[in-house]
Tab-separated table of C-alpha atoms and ligand atoms in Angstrom:
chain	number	residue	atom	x	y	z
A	1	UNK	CA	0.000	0.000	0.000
A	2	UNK	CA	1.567	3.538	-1.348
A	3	UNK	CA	0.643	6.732	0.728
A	4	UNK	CA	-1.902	9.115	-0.106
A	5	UNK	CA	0.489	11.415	-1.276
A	6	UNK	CA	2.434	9.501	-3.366
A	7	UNK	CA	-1.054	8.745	-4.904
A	8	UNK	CA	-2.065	11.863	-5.699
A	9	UNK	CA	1.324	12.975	-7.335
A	10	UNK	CA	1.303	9.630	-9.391
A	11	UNK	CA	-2.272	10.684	-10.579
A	12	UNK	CA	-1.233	14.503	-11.018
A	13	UNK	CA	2.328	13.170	-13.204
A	14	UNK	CA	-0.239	10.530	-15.211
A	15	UNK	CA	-3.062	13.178	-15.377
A	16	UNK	CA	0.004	15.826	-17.061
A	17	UNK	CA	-1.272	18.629	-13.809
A	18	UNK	CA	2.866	18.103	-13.113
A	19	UNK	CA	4.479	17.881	-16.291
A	20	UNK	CA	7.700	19.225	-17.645
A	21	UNK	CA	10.683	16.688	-16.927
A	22	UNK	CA	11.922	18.819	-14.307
A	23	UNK	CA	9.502	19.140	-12.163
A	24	UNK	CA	8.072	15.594	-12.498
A	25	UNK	CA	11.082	14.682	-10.684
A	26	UNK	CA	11.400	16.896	-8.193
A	27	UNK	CA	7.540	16.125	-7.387
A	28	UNK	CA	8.360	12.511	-7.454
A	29	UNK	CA	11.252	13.759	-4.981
A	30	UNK	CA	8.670	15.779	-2.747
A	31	UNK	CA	6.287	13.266	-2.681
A	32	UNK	CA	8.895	10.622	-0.995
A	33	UNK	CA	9.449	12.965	1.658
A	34	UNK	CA	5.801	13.198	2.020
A	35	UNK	CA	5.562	9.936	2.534
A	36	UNK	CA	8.385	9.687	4.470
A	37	UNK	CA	7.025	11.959	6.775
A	38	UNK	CA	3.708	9.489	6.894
A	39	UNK	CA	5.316	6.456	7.534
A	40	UNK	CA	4.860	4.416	10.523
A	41	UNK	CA	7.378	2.218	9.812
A	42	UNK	CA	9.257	1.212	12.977
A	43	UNK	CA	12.301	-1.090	11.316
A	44	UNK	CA	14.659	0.070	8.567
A	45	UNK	CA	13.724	-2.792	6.198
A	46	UNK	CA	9.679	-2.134	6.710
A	47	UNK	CA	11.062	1.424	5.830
A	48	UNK	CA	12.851	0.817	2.795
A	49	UNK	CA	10.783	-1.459	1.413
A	50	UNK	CA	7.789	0.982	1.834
A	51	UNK	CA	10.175	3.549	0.406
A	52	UNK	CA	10.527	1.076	-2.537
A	53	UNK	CA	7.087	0.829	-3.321
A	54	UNK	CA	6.408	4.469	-3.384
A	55	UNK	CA	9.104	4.613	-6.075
A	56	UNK	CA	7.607	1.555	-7.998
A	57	UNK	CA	4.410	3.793	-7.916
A	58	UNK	CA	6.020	6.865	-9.051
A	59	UNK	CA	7.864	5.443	-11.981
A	60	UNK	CA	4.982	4.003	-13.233
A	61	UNK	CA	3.116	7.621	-14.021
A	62	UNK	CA	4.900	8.296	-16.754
A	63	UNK	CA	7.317	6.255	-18.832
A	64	UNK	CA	9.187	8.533	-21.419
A	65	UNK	CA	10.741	10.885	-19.069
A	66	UNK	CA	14.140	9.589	-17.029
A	67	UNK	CA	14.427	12.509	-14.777
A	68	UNK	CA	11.637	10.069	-12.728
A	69	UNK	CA	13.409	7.165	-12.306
A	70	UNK	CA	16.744	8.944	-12.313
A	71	UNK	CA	15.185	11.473	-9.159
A	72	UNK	CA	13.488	8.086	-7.334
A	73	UNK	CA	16.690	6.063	-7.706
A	74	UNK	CA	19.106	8.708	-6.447
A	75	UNK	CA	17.139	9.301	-3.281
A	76	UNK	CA	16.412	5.022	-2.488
A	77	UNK	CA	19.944	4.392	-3.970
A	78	UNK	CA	21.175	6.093	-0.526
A	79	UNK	CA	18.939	5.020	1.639
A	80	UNK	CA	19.310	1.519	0.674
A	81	UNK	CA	22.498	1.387	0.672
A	82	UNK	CA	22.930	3.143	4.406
A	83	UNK	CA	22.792	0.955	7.219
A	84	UNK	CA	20.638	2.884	9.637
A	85	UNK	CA	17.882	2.839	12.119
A	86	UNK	CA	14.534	3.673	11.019
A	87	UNK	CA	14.322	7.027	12.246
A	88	UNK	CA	18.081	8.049	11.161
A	89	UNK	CA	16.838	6.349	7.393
A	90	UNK	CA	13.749	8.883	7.329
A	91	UNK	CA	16.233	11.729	8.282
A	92	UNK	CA	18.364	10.450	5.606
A	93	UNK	CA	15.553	10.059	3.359
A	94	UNK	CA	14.269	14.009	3.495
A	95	UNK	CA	17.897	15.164	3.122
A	96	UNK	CA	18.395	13.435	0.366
A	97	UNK	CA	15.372	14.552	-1.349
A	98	UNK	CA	16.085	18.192	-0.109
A	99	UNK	CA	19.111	18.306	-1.774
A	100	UNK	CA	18.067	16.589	-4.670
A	101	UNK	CA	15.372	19.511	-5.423
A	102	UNK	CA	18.151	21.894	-4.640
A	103	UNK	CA	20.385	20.640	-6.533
A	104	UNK	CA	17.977	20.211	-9.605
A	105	UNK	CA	16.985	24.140	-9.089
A	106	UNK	CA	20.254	25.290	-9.302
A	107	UNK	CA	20.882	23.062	-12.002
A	108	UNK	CA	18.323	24.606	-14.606
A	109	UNK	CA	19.809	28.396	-13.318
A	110	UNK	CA	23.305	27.320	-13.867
A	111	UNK	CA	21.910	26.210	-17.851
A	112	UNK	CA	20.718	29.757	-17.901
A	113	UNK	CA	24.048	31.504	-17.134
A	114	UNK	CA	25.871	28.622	-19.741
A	115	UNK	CA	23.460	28.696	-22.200
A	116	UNK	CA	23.217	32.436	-22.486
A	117	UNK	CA	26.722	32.343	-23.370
A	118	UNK	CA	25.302	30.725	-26.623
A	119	UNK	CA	22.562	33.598	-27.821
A	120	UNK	CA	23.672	36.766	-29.111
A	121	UNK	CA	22.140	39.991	-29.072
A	122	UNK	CA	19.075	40.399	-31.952
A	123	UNK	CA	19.138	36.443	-32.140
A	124	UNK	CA	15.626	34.798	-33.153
A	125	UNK	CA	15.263	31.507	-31.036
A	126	UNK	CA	12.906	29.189	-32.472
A	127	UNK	CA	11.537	26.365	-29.293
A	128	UNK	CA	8.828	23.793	-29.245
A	129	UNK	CA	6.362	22.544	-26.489
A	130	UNK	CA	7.266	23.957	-22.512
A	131	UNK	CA	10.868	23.752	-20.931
A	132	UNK	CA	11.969	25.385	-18.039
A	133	UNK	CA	15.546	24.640	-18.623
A	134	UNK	CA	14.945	26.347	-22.217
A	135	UNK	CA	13.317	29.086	-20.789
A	136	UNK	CA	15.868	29.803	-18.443
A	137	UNK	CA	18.373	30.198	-21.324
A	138	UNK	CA	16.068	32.710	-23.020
A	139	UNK	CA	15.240	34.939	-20.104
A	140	UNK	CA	18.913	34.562	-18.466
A	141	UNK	CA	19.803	36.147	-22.627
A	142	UNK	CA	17.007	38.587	-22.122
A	143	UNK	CA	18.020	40.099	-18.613
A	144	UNK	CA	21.142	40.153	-19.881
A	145	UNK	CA	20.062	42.575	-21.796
A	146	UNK	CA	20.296	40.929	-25.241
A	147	UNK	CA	17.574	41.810	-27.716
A	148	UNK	CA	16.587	38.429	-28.330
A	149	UNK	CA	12.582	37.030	-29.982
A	150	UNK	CA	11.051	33.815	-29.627
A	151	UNK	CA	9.327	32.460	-32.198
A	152	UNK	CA	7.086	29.214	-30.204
A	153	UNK	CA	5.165	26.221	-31.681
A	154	UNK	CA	1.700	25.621	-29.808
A	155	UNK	CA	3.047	21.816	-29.569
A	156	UNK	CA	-0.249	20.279	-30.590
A	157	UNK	CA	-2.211	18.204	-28.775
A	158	UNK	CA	-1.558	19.981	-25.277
A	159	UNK	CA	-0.918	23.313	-25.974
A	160	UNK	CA	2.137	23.615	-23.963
A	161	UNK	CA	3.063	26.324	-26.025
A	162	UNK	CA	0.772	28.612	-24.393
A	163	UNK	CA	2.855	28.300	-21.544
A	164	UNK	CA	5.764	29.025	-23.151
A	165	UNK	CA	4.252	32.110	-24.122
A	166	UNK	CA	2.477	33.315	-21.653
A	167	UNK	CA	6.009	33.155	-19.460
A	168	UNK	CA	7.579	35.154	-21.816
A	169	UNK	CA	4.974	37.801	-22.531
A	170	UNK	CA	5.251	38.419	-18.624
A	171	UNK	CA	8.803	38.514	-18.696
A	172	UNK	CA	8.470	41.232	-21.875
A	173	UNK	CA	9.649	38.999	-24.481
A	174	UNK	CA	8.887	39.522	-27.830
A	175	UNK	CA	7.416	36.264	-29.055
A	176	UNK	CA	5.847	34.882	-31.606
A	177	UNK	CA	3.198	31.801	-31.423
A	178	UNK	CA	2.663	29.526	-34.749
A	179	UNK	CA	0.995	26.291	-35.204
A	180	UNK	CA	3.241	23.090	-35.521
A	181	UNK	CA	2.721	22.348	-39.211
A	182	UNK	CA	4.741	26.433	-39.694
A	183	UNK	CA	7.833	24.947	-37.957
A	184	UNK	CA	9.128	24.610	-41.999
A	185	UNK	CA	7.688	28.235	-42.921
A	186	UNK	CA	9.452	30.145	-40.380
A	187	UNK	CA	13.009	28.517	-40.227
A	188	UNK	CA	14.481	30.730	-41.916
A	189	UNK	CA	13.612	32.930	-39.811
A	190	UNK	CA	15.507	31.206	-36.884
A	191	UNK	CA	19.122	31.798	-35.891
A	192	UNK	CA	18.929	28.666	-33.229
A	193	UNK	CA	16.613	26.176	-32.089
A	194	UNK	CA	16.620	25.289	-28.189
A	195	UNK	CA	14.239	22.487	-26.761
A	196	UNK	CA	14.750	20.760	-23.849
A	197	UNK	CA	14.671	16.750	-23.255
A	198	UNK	CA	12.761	14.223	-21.242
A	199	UNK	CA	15.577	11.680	-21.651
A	200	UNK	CA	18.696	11.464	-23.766
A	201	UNK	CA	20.396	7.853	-25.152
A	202	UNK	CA	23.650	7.060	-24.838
A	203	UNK	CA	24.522	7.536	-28.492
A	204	UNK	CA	23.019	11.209	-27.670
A	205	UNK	CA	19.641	11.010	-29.026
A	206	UNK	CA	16.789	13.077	-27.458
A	207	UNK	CA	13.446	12.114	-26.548
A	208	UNK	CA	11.786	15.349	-26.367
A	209	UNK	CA	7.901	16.436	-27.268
A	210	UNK	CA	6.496	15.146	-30.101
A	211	UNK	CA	7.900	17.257	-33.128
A	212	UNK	CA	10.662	17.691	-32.171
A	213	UNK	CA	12.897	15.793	-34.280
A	214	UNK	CA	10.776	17.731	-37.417
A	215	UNK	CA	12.285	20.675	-35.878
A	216	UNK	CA	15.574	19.503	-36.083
A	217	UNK	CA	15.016	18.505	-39.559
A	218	UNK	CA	13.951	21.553	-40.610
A	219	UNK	CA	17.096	23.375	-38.625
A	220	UNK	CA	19.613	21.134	-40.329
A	221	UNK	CA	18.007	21.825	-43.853
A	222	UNK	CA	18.256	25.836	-42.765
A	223	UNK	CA	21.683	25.548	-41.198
A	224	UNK	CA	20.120	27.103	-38.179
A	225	UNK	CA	22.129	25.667	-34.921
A	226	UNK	CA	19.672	23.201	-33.065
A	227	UNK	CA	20.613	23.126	-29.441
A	228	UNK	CA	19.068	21.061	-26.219
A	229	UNK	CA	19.246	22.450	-22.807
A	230	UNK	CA	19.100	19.609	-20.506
A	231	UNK	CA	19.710	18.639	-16.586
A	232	UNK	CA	22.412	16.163	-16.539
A	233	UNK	CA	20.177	13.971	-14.622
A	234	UNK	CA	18.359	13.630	-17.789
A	235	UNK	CA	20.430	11.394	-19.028
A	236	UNK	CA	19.885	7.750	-19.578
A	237	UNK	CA	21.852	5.279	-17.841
A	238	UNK	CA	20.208	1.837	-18.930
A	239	UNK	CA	20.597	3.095	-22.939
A	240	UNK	CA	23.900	2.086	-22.280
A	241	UNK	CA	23.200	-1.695	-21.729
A	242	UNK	CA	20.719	-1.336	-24.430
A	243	UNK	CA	17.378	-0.843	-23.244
A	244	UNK	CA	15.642	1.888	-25.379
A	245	UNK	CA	13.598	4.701	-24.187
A	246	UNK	CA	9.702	3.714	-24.348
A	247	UNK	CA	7.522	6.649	-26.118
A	248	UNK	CA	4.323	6.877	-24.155
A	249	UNK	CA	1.614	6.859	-25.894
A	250	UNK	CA	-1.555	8.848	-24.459
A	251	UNK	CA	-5.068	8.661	-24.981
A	252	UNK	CA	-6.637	9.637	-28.597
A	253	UNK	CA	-9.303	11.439	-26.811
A	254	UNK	CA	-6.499	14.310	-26.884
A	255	UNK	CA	-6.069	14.766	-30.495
A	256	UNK	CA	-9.641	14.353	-31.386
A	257	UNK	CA	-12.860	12.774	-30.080
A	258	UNK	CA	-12.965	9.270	-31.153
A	259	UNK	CA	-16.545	8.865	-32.096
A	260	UNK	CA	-16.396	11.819	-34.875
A	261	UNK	CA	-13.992	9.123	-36.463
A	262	UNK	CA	-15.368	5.674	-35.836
A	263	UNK	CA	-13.657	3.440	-38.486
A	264	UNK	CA	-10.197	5.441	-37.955
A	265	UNK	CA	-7.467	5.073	-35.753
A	266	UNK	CA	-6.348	7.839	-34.130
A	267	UNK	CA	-2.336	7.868	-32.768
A	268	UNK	CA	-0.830	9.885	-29.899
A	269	UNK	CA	3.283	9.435	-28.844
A	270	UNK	CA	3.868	12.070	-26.996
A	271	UNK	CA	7.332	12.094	-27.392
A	272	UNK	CA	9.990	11.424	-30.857
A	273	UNK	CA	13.564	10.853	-30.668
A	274	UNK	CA	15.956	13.146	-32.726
A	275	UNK	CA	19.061	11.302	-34.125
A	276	UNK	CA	22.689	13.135	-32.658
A	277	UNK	CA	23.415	13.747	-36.157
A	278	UNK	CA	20.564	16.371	-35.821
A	279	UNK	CA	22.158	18.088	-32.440
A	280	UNK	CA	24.549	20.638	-32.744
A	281	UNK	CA	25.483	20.841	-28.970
A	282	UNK	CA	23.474	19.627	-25.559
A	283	UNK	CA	23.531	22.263	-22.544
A	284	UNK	CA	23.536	21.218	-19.226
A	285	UNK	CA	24.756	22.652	-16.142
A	286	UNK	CA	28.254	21.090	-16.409
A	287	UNK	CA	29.126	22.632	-19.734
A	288	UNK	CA	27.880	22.632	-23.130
A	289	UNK	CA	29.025	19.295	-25.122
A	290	UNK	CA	28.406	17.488	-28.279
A	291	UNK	CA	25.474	14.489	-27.793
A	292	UNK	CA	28.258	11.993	-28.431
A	293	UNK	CA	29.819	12.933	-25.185
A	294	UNK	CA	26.168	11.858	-23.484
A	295	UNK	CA	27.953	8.653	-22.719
A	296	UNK	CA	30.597	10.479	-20.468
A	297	UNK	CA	28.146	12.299	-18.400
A	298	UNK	CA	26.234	8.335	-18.090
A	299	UNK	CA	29.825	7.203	-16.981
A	300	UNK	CA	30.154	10.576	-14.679
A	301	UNK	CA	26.776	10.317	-13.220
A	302	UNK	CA	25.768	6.856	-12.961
A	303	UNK	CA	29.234	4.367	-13.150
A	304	UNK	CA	29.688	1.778	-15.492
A	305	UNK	CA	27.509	-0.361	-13.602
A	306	UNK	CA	24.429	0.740	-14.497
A	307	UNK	CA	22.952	-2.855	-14.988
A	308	UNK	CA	22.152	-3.298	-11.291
A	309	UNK	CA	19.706	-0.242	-11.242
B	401	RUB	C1	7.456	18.366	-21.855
B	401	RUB	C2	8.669	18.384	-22.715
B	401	RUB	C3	9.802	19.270	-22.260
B	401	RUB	C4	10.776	18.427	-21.402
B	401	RUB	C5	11.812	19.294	-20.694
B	401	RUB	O1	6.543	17.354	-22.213
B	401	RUB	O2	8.786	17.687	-23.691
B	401	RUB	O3	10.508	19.763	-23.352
B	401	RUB	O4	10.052	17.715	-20.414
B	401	RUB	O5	11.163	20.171	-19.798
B	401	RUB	P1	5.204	17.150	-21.342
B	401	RUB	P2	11.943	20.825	-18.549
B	401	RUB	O6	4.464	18.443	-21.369
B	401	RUB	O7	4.488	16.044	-22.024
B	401	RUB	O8	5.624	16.775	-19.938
B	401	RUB	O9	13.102	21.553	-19.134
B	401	RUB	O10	10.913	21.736	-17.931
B	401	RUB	O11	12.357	19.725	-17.630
């Protein structure tokens, strides 16, 4: 039996109400303290393995994104691997957690000062769907005081566009919103492209929102510079003993409602994958690399031994 609060946040990260890679992790992160806080668990194995549930639980919301899995293990990685009492594990536990979020904060403001290194003054940045670590490059380049506009795809069939624009109209941004199918139409318009990444391979491919890799296409036929800013947590470790990233496929009933078109099928991935040779560089808050490097921050980050996870 999972706590009520890992419930909810399972629902809410299912349900997209928490969405964004970022912050499905560090709400998967919150809501193991939560339930850390809950338990009544009086021996450190009853703990963990409660702990271990929760995660199970968690990971299970949504499967594209590896910031969940990568925020869950981090935080029972420790614990397990501590040998504690049952009230020094739960102390253990919110630490960990509480550092993870910090950490993960400061992460996607340390992107911003790196990636704003990237965007000159007058430069028109073309992004796709909602990224907070893309955003912070933009508005880090903006406060900066470089005269930068966004041009935004509405990212079709959530709208997470909107978002993207309505941050940027309150930050003073000059932006521009087009539908998905203009991506093409207004390349040339584009000096880079910046999205940011729900999971990236080991070969340095990025699972991002749906359209993105048609993005990238279009950028590499434009020669406009196609850029990902990225956590490094985002990376994934098990790509490198082969397993691939699953695209999560969501209900139909978001792209259209299924009894206008009885007789047709009606597909929703959320997410595409965009080939390294598409990539120009990957920012993350330990530098700005090529995607074939992504195996150095898997090494870095995770070990070689990433088959036990
Ligand atoms: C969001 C999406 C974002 C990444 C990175 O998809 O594809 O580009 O998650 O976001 P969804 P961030 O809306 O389906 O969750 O930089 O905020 O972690």
């Amino acid at each position: 039996m999972v706590c009520k609060e890992v419930k909810i946040t399972a629902e809410k990260i299912a349900k997209m109400e928490i969405r964004g890679a970022g912050k499905i992790a560090r709400s998967a992160a919150e809501a193991l303290k939560a339930c850390t806080k809950a338990s009544k668990a009086k021996s450190a194995d009853d703990f963990v393995k409660e702990l271990g549930e929760a995660g199970t639980a968690l990971i299970a919301a949504r499967p594209s994104a590896v910031s969940l899995p990568n925020a869950v293990r981090f935080i029972i990685n420790r614990v397990q691997n501590a040998n504690l009492s049952a009230r020094k594990l739960k102390e253990l536990t919110i630490k960990t957690v509480d550092k993870f979020i910090e950490d993960s904060e400061k992460a996607v403001e340390r992107i911003g000062e790196i990636g704003a290194r990237r965007i000159s003054d007058g430069d028109v940045i073309m992004t796709h769907c909602h990224s907070a670590a893309v955003l912070s490059v933009i508005k880090t380049a903006w406060r900066q005081g470089k005269k930068i506009r966004v041009i935004a795809t509405e990212s079709r069939p959530r709208y997470q566009g909107h978002i993207t624009v309505r941050e940027l109209i309150k930050e003073g941004i000059p932006c521009t919103l087009i539908v998905d199918s203009a991506v093409r139409a207004f390349m040339k318009q584009a000096d880079k492209v910046i999205v940011g990444a729900d999971s990236i391979a080991a070969n340095g491919a990025v699972v991002n929102k749906i359209g993105t890799s048609q993005l990238a296409l279009a950028a590499h036929e434009a020669r406009v510079l196609f850029l990902v800013a990225a956590e490094s947590y985002k990376f994934h470790p098990q790509t490198l003993v082969g397993e691939l990233v699953e695209i999560e496929e969501r209900s139909a009933k978001e792209v259209a409602n299924p009894q206008d078109f009885r007789g047709a099928e009606i597909r929703n991935p959320a997410f595409d994958i965009t080939p390294p040779e598409y990539i120009d560089l990957i920012i993350t808050e330990k530098g700005v690399m090529p995607p074939q490097a992504a195996i150095l921050v898997i090494k870095e980050e995770f070990g070689w031994a990433v088959t036990g996870l």
